[in-house]
Amino acid sequence: MQKEQVIIVGAGPSGLAMAACLNHHSIPYIILEREDCIASLWKKYAYDRLHLHLDKQFCVLPHMPFPDSYPRFVSRQQFVSYLDDYVSRFKISPLYRRTVESAEFDGETGKWIVKARNLGSGEVEELEGRFLVVASGETSDPFTPVIEGLNTFPGDVLHSTRFRNGKAFQNQKVLVVGSGNSGMEIAFDLANHGAQTSLVVRSPVHVLSRDMIYLGLILVKYIRVNLVDSLMVMLSKLVYGDLSKYGIYRPKEGPFFMKAAYGKYPITDIGTCKKIKSQEIRVLPSICSIRGNEVVFENGTTHPFDTIVFCTGFKRSTNVWLKGDDYLLNDDGISKLSFPNHWKGKNGLYCVGLSRRGLYGAASDALNIADDINSLQ
């Protein structure tokens, strides 16, 4: 059995931030990663045009700023380069291709016992640590909804994690399911590459520009959220007008309230709305069923498609392997506890980056956890 002070599960940005903060305090740790590289979502499963949606000052990881040469909105390639440099600087060496099968606190020894399968050898390795940090991410397991007749669709069906760019879809009829930031950007990319693009928008969303979101993040530090939300909605109406005529409705609750209460981010518009208004992108309601290449929508219309791209988010499997925790994480792997006490559980259990607060939240969590563990030495 391998013994370490801290066991970190996940080598995405959250796990790397945690490792760097522990390194800063000279606290020994081990980091387990099921993929064969760090930040696999960014390196292997993200579309080409992806950029950080927030200004870089809100996305930096602890103890290492972005290079001065980086633009305000960092590209996928630049962020990956930054993470590689981060790993090198803090000498982070994850154990790759380790899938955690169980993690359980041993009350007699006061230690966490973690069993992880080595995907290379097939063997189950056992580790022991005084502290366990869940850093497996909010975007760990791609989710595709169950839709009647999906198995009859003859064309390509892919999750957003398999989409790279729209080049291969020129002149195809493509349906993008999901109107979060990924769905909006993938629809934009498809339209730019000549695909006949349709976008399923199932629920009301706030649409803001990058500068609006930046302004809101600054203001929310100084004035009440409801006032910031009122300003954001007013600016959105001025810039984008009434989007309901195109099938996009604004929620009754404000964008920053919804982010804090439900973890639902506003849409950062990069030009998708202009294409929706020009009818280069058609907005459709929820899907009822699929019959061959025909998709039936809840408004009674039916349209044929060649490809369906599901931008329907992710689930987490923490509840499958984390045993005995009824305090920190809910069944969907997100912290049950409210900010700012969301990162600390019982018996030396912590979570980083699981409070729907993005990279800024993950960095803050890692700093708090490292300080807390250091205080217990």
Tab-separated table of C-alpha atoms in Angstrom:
chain	number	residue	atom	x	y	z
A	1	MET	CA	0.000	0.000	0.000
A	2	GLN	CA	1.306	3.406	-1.041
A	3	LYS	CA	0.997	6.085	1.636
A	4	GLU	CA	0.766	9.830	1.027
A	5	GLN	CA	-0.456	12.758	3.076
A	6	VAL	CA	-3.038	13.852	0.461
A	7	ILE	CA	-4.702	11.909	-2.348
A	8	ILE	CA	-6.085	14.052	-5.193
A	9	VAL	CA	-8.545	12.529	-7.660
A	10	GLY	CA	-8.357	14.272	-11.044
A	11	ALA	CA	-5.630	16.096	-12.976
A	12	GLY	CA	-7.727	18.732	-14.679
A	13	PRO	CA	-7.240	22.429	-13.831
A	14	SER	CA	-8.790	21.901	-10.375
A	15	GLY	CA	-6.487	19.012	-9.485
A	16	LEU	CA	-3.444	20.847	-10.831
A	17	ALA	CA	-4.314	23.946	-8.802
A	18	MET	CA	-4.655	21.748	-5.721
A	19	ALA	CA	-1.274	20.096	-6.353
A	20	ALA	CA	0.452	23.458	-6.786
A	21	CYS	CA	-1.033	24.808	-3.553
A	22	LEU	CA	0.072	21.726	-1.620
A	23	ASN	CA	3.499	22.043	-3.226
A	24	HIS	CA	3.608	25.640	-1.987
A	25	HIS	CA	3.257	24.319	1.593
A	26	SER	CA	5.620	21.370	0.989
A	27	ILE	CA	2.768	18.940	1.716
A	28	PRO	CA	3.258	15.542	0.015
A	29	TYR	CA	0.477	14.324	-2.241
A	30	ILE	CA	-0.365	11.917	-5.025
A	31	ILE	CA	-2.665	12.731	-7.918
A	32	LEU	CA	-4.705	10.102	-9.793
A	33	GLU	CA	-5.924	10.680	-13.360
A	34	ARG	CA	-8.025	8.265	-15.404
A	35	GLU	CA	-6.862	9.649	-18.777
A	36	ASP	CA	-3.335	9.544	-20.219
A	37	CYS	CA	-2.696	13.300	-19.899
A	38	ILE	CA	-3.493	16.324	-17.767
A	39	ALA	CA	-6.585	18.407	-18.545
A	40	SER	CA	-7.952	15.829	-20.988
A	41	LEU	CA	-11.137	17.825	-21.616
A	42	TRP	CA	-9.040	20.724	-22.908
A	43	LYS	CA	-6.453	18.607	-24.703
A	44	LYS	CA	-8.614	15.886	-26.255
A	45	TYR	CA	-12.314	16.690	-25.993
A	46	ALA	CA	-12.769	20.421	-26.718
A	47	TYR	CA	-13.713	22.091	-30.001
A	48	ASP	CA	-11.041	24.089	-31.804
A	49	ARG	CA	-12.492	27.583	-31.461
A	50	LEU	CA	-13.035	27.324	-27.698
A	51	HIS	CA	-11.800	30.263	-25.599
A	52	LEU	CA	-12.127	30.922	-21.896
A	53	HIS	CA	-15.425	32.731	-21.561
A	54	LEU	CA	-14.194	35.103	-18.866
A	55	ASP	CA	-11.407	37.661	-18.858
A	56	LYS	CA	-8.099	35.962	-18.005
A	57	GLN	CA	-7.876	37.680	-14.611
A	58	PHE	CA	-10.803	35.487	-13.483
A	59	CYS	CA	-9.277	32.253	-14.820
A	60	VAL	CA	-5.697	32.213	-13.555
A	61	LEU	CA	-4.582	29.323	-11.341
A	62	PRO	CA	-2.790	29.914	-8.009
A	63	HIS	CA	0.849	31.015	-7.850
A	64	MET	CA	1.357	31.469	-11.608
A	65	PRO	CA	-0.107	34.269	-13.759
A	66	PHE	CA	-0.843	34.009	-17.461
A	67	PRO	CA	1.927	35.344	-19.709
A	68	ASP	CA	1.595	39.075	-20.404
A	69	SER	CA	1.397	38.290	-24.111
A	70	TYR	CA	-1.886	36.392	-23.699
A	71	PRO	CA	-5.056	38.209	-24.827
A	72	ARG	CA	-7.947	38.978	-22.479
A	73	PHE	CA	-9.811	35.886	-23.640
A	74	VAL	CA	-7.422	32.961	-23.708
A	75	SER	CA	-7.736	30.393	-26.502
A	76	ARG	CA	-7.902	26.665	-25.949
A	77	GLN	CA	-4.379	26.200	-27.308
A	78	GLN	CA	-2.987	28.964	-25.104
A	79	PHE	CA	-4.692	27.560	-22.015
A	80	VAL	CA	-3.298	24.084	-22.700
A	81	SER	CA	0.195	25.591	-23.067
A	82	TYR	CA	-0.294	27.450	-19.786
A	83	LEU	CA	-1.326	24.222	-18.029
A	84	ASP	CA	1.694	22.355	-19.431
A	85	ASP	CA	3.962	25.107	-18.104
A	86	TYR	CA	2.100	24.990	-14.787
A	87	VAL	CA	2.790	21.252	-14.438
A	88	SER	CA	6.450	21.785	-15.279
A	89	ARG	CA	6.880	24.688	-12.872
A	90	PHE	CA	5.367	22.867	-9.891
A	91	LYS	CA	6.782	19.450	-10.827
A	92	ILE	CA	3.348	17.803	-10.882
A	93	SER	CA	3.541	14.122	-11.852
A	94	PRO	CA	0.105	12.463	-11.911
A	95	LEU	CA	-0.371	8.727	-11.967
A	96	TYR	CA	-2.128	8.362	-15.316
A	97	ARG	CA	-4.719	5.808	-16.407
A	98	ARG	CA	-5.892	5.203	-12.844
A	99	THR	CA	-9.638	4.829	-12.449
A	100	VAL	CA	-10.790	5.158	-8.857
A	101	GLU	CA	-13.102	2.290	-7.940
A	102	SER	CA	-13.612	3.131	-4.276
A	103	ALA	CA	-12.562	5.632	-1.642
A	104	GLU	CA	-13.563	5.020	1.963
A	105	PHE	CA	-12.569	6.499	5.312
A	106	ASP	CA	-11.154	4.019	7.839
A	107	GLY	CA	-12.246	5.188	11.267
A	108	GLU	CA	-9.691	3.015	13.051
A	109	THR	CA	-6.628	4.384	11.282
A	110	GLY	CA	-8.058	7.840	10.523
A	111	LYS	CA	-7.010	7.423	6.877
A	112	TRP	CA	-8.692	7.331	3.474
A	113	ILE	CA	-8.264	4.050	1.621
A	114	VAL	CA	-8.441	4.547	-2.129
A	115	LYS	CA	-8.564	1.659	-4.590
A	116	ALA	CA	-7.708	2.566	-8.187
A	117	ARG	CA	-7.496	0.293	-11.205
A	118	ASN	CA	-4.363	0.667	-13.303
A	119	LEU	CA	-5.763	0.621	-16.840
A	120	GLY	CA	-2.365	-0.405	-18.168
A	121	SER	CA	-1.804	-3.495	-16.044
A	122	GLY	CA	-5.400	-4.136	-15.029
A	123	GLU	CA	-4.365	-4.389	-11.386
A	124	VAL	CA	-6.134	-2.645	-8.522
A	125	GLU	CA	-3.722	-0.457	-6.567
A	126	GLU	CA	-4.429	0.590	-2.992
A	127	LEU	CA	-3.414	3.956	-1.581
A	128	GLU	CA	-3.714	5.447	1.873
A	129	GLY	CA	-3.886	9.121	2.789
A	130	ARG	CA	-4.879	11.295	5.687
A	131	PHE	CA	-6.746	13.647	3.342
A	132	LEU	CA	-8.778	13.048	0.177
A	133	VAL	CA	-9.469	15.820	-2.355
A	134	VAL	CA	-12.128	15.231	-5.030
A	135	ALA	CA	-11.029	17.228	-8.084
A	136	SER	CA	-12.644	15.087	-10.766
A	137	GLY	CA	-14.408	18.086	-12.283
A	138	GLU	CA	-17.875	19.309	-13.164
A	139	THR	CA	-17.400	18.083	-16.749
A	140	SER	CA	-16.265	14.510	-16.219
A	141	ASP	CA	-18.790	12.222	-17.962
A	142	PRO	CA	-20.519	13.335	-21.210
A	143	PHE	CA	-24.301	13.180	-20.972
A	144	THR	CA	-26.662	12.402	-23.859
A	145	PRO	CA	-30.394	12.395	-23.068
A	146	VAL	CA	-32.684	9.476	-23.842
A	147	ILE	CA	-34.868	10.374	-26.820
A	148	GLU	CA	-37.481	8.120	-28.346
A	149	GLY	CA	-36.273	6.831	-31.706
A	150	LEU	CA	-32.710	8.143	-31.465
A	151	ASN	CA	-31.483	4.638	-32.321
A	152	THR	CA	-33.295	4.887	-35.675
A	153	PHE	CA	-31.392	7.996	-36.782
A	154	PRO	CA	-29.184	6.976	-39.741
A	155	GLY	CA	-26.757	9.899	-39.619
A	156	ASP	CA	-23.913	10.799	-37.278
A	157	VAL	CA	-24.758	11.397	-33.608
A	158	LEU	CA	-22.030	12.928	-31.487
A	159	HIS	CA	-21.551	14.664	-28.163
A	160	SER	CA	-19.871	18.059	-28.110
A	161	THR	CA	-16.728	16.370	-26.750
A	162	ARG	CA	-16.283	14.735	-30.182
A	163	PHE	CA	-16.829	17.920	-32.211
A	164	ARG	CA	-13.723	19.739	-33.426
A	165	ASN	CA	-14.880	22.180	-36.099
A	166	GLY	CA	-17.499	22.598	-38.805
A	167	LYS	CA	-15.318	21.849	-41.844
A	168	ALA	CA	-16.596	18.303	-42.289
A	169	PHE	CA	-20.263	19.392	-42.153
A	170	GLN	CA	-20.429	21.843	-45.053
A	171	ASN	CA	-23.843	21.716	-46.780
A	172	GLN	CA	-25.124	19.192	-44.226
A	173	LYS	CA	-28.311	19.729	-42.221
A	174	VAL	CA	-27.034	19.726	-38.647
A	175	LEU	CA	-29.093	19.884	-35.461
A	176	VAL	CA	-27.351	21.189	-32.354
A	177	VAL	CA	-29.147	20.154	-29.167
A	178	GLY	CA	-28.480	22.427	-26.196
A	179	SER	CA	-28.203	26.190	-25.856
A	180	GLY	CA	-25.418	26.599	-23.335
A	181	ASN	CA	-22.177	28.246	-24.352
A	182	SER	CA	-20.920	25.098	-26.099
A	183	GLY	CA	-24.117	24.713	-28.113
A	184	MET	CA	-24.163	28.363	-29.132
A	185	GLU	CA	-20.507	28.335	-30.195
A	186	ILE	CA	-20.703	25.033	-32.066
A	187	ALA	CA	-23.793	26.269	-33.927
A	188	PHE	CA	-21.874	29.449	-34.811
A	189	ASP	CA	-18.901	27.418	-36.061
A	190	LEU	CA	-21.124	25.134	-38.144
A	191	ALA	CA	-22.868	28.098	-39.770
A	192	ASN	CA	-19.497	29.692	-40.524
A	193	HIS	CA	-18.498	26.517	-42.375
A	194	GLY	CA	-21.613	26.393	-44.520
A	195	ALA	CA	-23.726	23.888	-42.603
A	196	GLN	CA	-27.515	24.337	-42.582
A	197	THR	CA	-27.641	24.764	-38.829
A	198	SER	CA	-30.540	24.421	-36.402
A	199	LEU	CA	-30.320	24.910	-32.641
A	200	VAL	CA	-32.604	23.438	-29.994
A	201	VAL	CA	-33.287	25.985	-27.240
A	202	ARG	CA	-35.293	24.212	-24.561
A	203	SER	CA	-35.391	26.792	-21.761
A	204	PRO	CA	-34.984	30.549	-21.248
A	205	VAL	CA	-31.419	31.892	-21.330
A	206	HIS	CA	-29.664	35.191	-20.712
A	207	VAL	CA	-27.504	36.410	-23.580
A	208	LEU	CA	-24.694	38.816	-22.694
A	209	SER	CA	-21.551	40.047	-24.418
A	210	ARG	CA	-18.082	39.431	-23.017
A	211	ASP	CA	-17.828	43.056	-21.920
A	212	MET	CA	-21.197	42.917	-20.165
A	213	ILE	CA	-20.112	39.866	-18.182
A	214	TYR	CA	-16.801	41.503	-17.309
A	215	LEU	CA	-18.625	44.617	-16.078
A	216	GLY	CA	-21.044	42.483	-14.071
A	217	LEU	CA	-18.244	40.527	-12.384
A	218	ILE	CA	-16.603	43.781	-11.314
A	219	LEU	CA	-19.830	45.419	-10.107
A	220	VAL	CA	-21.074	42.392	-8.161
A	221	LYS	CA	-18.159	42.882	-5.762
A	222	TYR	CA	-19.507	46.278	-4.734
A	223	ILE	CA	-23.275	46.426	-5.214
A	224	ARG	CA	-26.238	44.083	-4.716
A	225	VAL	CA	-26.723	41.269	-7.203
A	226	ASN	CA	-30.283	42.337	-8.035
A	227	LEU	CA	-29.026	45.774	-9.123
A	228	VAL	CA	-26.277	44.236	-11.248
A	229	ASP	CA	-28.832	41.889	-12.806
A	230	SER	CA	-31.153	44.772	-13.647
A	231	LEU	CA	-28.313	46.563	-15.408
A	232	MET	CA	-27.281	43.418	-17.303
A	233	VAL	CA	-30.841	42.770	-18.538
A	234	MET	CA	-31.193	46.406	-19.630
A	235	LEU	CA	-27.903	46.273	-21.559
A	236	SER	CA	-28.863	42.948	-23.136
A	237	LYS	CA	-32.155	44.397	-24.347
A	238	LEU	CA	-30.364	47.419	-25.806
A	239	VAL	CA	-27.777	45.330	-27.655
A	240	TYR	CA	-29.784	42.241	-28.684
A	241	GLY	CA	-33.358	43.507	-28.684
A	242	ASP	CA	-36.312	41.160	-28.320
A	243	LEU	CA	-35.003	37.666	-29.044
A	244	SER	CA	-38.350	35.996	-28.323
A	245	LYS	CA	-39.392	36.501	-31.954
A	246	TYR	CA	-36.524	34.154	-32.839
A	247	GLY	CA	-37.385	31.546	-30.181
A	248	ILE	CA	-35.076	32.716	-27.375
A	249	TYR	CA	-36.678	33.905	-24.122
A	250	ARG	CA	-35.129	35.597	-21.107
A	251	PRO	CA	-35.556	34.000	-17.670
A	252	LYS	CA	-37.467	35.909	-15.010
A	253	GLU	CA	-34.508	35.674	-12.637
A	254	GLY	CA	-31.342	37.672	-13.306
A	255	PRO	CA	-28.146	36.228	-14.831
A	256	PHE	CA	-25.865	36.631	-11.824
A	257	PHE	CA	-28.540	35.408	-9.402
A	258	MET	CA	-29.021	32.297	-11.563
A	259	LYS	CA	-25.280	31.675	-11.691
A	260	ALA	CA	-25.016	31.868	-7.889
A	261	ALA	CA	-28.212	29.958	-7.122
A	262	TYR	CA	-28.224	27.255	-9.793
A	263	GLY	CA	-24.782	27.361	-11.413
A	264	LYS	CA	-26.473	28.313	-14.711
A	265	TYR	CA	-24.154	30.553	-16.678
A	266	PRO	CA	-25.411	33.273	-19.042
A	267	ILE	CA	-24.600	32.841	-22.715
A	268	THR	CA	-21.455	34.694	-23.770
A	269	ASP	CA	-22.383	35.759	-27.275
A	270	ILE	CA	-19.599	35.599	-29.872
A	271	GLY	CA	-21.794	36.305	-32.895
A	272	THR	CA	-24.391	33.535	-32.693
A	273	CYS	CA	-27.263	35.955	-32.103
A	274	LYS	CA	-26.471	37.840	-35.305
A	275	LYS	CA	-26.649	34.576	-37.257
A	276	ILE	CA	-29.930	33.680	-35.556
A	277	LYS	CA	-31.402	37.048	-36.530
A	278	SER	CA	-30.196	36.622	-40.115
A	279	GLN	CA	-31.722	33.106	-40.109
A	280	GLU	CA	-28.364	31.477	-40.816
A	281	ILE	CA	-29.137	29.544	-37.621
A	282	ARG	CA	-32.714	28.364	-37.036
A	283	VAL	CA	-33.956	28.049	-33.450
A	284	LEU	CA	-36.190	25.077	-32.640
A	285	PRO	CA	-37.971	23.939	-29.437
A	286	SER	CA	-37.520	20.666	-27.529
A	287	ILE	CA	-37.390	17.342	-29.348
A	288	CYS	CA	-40.346	14.976	-28.926
A	289	SER	CA	-39.052	11.997	-30.898
A	290	ILE	CA	-36.968	10.882	-33.844
A	291	ARG	CA	-38.157	8.781	-36.785
A	292	GLY	CA	-35.258	7.878	-39.025
A	293	ASN	CA	-33.702	11.130	-40.215
A	294	GLU	CA	-36.837	13.084	-39.281
A	295	VAL	CA	-36.862	14.877	-35.924
A	296	VAL	CA	-40.235	15.745	-34.373
A	297	PHE	CA	-40.387	18.876	-32.186
A	298	GLU	CA	-42.801	19.841	-29.435
A	299	ASN	CA	-44.409	22.542	-31.589
A	300	GLY	CA	-45.531	19.811	-34.001
A	301	THR	CA	-43.025	20.534	-36.762
A	302	THR	CA	-40.818	17.859	-38.324
A	303	HIS	CA	-37.433	18.447	-39.982
A	304	PRO	CA	-34.836	16.149	-41.568
A	305	PHE	CA	-31.178	16.185	-40.500
A	306	ASP	CA	-27.913	14.569	-41.512
A	307	THR	CA	-26.127	14.982	-38.160
A	308	ILE	CA	-27.087	15.634	-34.533
A	309	VAL	CA	-24.613	17.223	-32.099
A	310	PHE	CA	-25.584	16.926	-28.435
A	311	CYS	CA	-24.305	19.848	-26.355
A	312	THR	CA	-26.152	18.547	-23.335
A	313	GLY	CA	-23.495	18.769	-20.679
A	314	PHE	CA	-22.010	16.297	-18.276
A	315	LYS	CA	-22.723	14.088	-15.300
A	316	ARG	CA	-20.353	13.015	-12.560
A	317	SER	CA	-19.736	9.522	-11.165
A	318	THR	CA	-18.330	10.484	-7.759
A	319	ASN	CA	-21.301	8.892	-6.001
A	320	VAL	CA	-20.297	5.514	-7.487
A	321	TRP	CA	-16.837	5.363	-5.892
A	322	LEU	CA	-16.943	7.740	-2.895
A	323	LYS	CA	-18.213	5.723	0.060
A	324	GLY	CA	-19.702	6.977	3.301
A	325	ASP	CA	-20.024	10.674	2.446
A	326	ASP	CA	-23.458	12.039	3.194
A	327	TYR	CA	-22.309	15.561	3.986
A	328	LEU	CA	-20.160	17.179	1.275
A	329	LEU	CA	-21.325	16.043	-2.191
A	330	ASN	CA	-24.778	15.369	-3.596
A	331	ASP	CA	-25.668	12.440	-5.850
A	332	ASP	CA	-24.633	14.433	-8.921
A	333	GLY	CA	-21.149	15.090	-7.571
A	334	ILE	CA	-21.640	18.798	-6.821
A	335	SER	CA	-21.074	20.245	-3.360
A	336	LYS	CA	-24.166	20.266	-1.153
A	337	LEU	CA	-22.781	23.092	0.943
A	338	SER	CA	-23.218	26.768	0.222
A	339	PHE	CA	-20.440	29.210	-0.620
A	340	PRO	CA	-18.076	30.003	1.073
A	341	ASN	CA	-17.995	26.733	3.069
A	342	HIS	CA	-18.621	24.383	0.138
A	343	TRP	CA	-15.126	22.893	-0.108
A	344	LYS	CA	-14.725	21.140	3.264
A	345	GLY	CA	-16.333	17.888	4.329
A	346	LYS	CA	-15.680	15.542	7.246
A	347	ASN	CA	-12.770	13.261	8.124
A	348	GLY	CA	-10.319	15.105	5.882
A	349	LEU	CA	-12.527	15.059	2.779
A	350	TYR	CA	-12.424	18.089	0.486
A	351	CYS	CA	-13.636	19.053	-2.989
A	352	VAL	CA	-12.144	21.577	-5.378
A	353	GLY	CA	-13.887	23.015	-8.430
A	354	LEU	CA	-17.263	21.430	-7.666
A	355	SER	CA	-19.321	24.480	-6.744
A	356	ARG	CA	-20.196	25.739	-10.253
A	357	ARG	CA	-17.907	28.766	-9.884
A	358	GLY	CA	-15.560	28.057	-12.771
A	359	LEU	CA	-11.775	28.339	-12.743
A	360	TYR	CA	-11.900	31.273	-10.354
A	361	GLY	CA	-13.791	29.126	-7.843
A	362	ALA	CA	-11.420	26.179	-8.302
A	363	ALA	CA	-8.388	28.384	-7.638
A	364	SER	CA	-9.989	29.793	-4.492
A	365	ASP	CA	-10.967	26.306	-3.290
A	366	ALA	CA	-7.417	24.995	-3.767
A	367	LEU	CA	-5.918	27.861	-1.779
A	368	ASN	CA	-8.419	27.385	1.061
A	369	ILE	CA	-7.945	23.608	1.201
A	370	ALA	CA	-4.143	23.807	1.212
A	371	ASP	CA	-4.237	26.384	4.005
A	372	ASP	CA	-6.643	24.214	5.999
A	373	ILE	CA	-4.536	21.065	5.584
A	374	ASN	CA	-1.405	23.029	6.463
A	375	SER	CA	-3.036	24.243	9.678
A	376	LEU	CA	-3.718	20.642	10.700
A	377	GLN	CA	-0.102	19.489	10.355
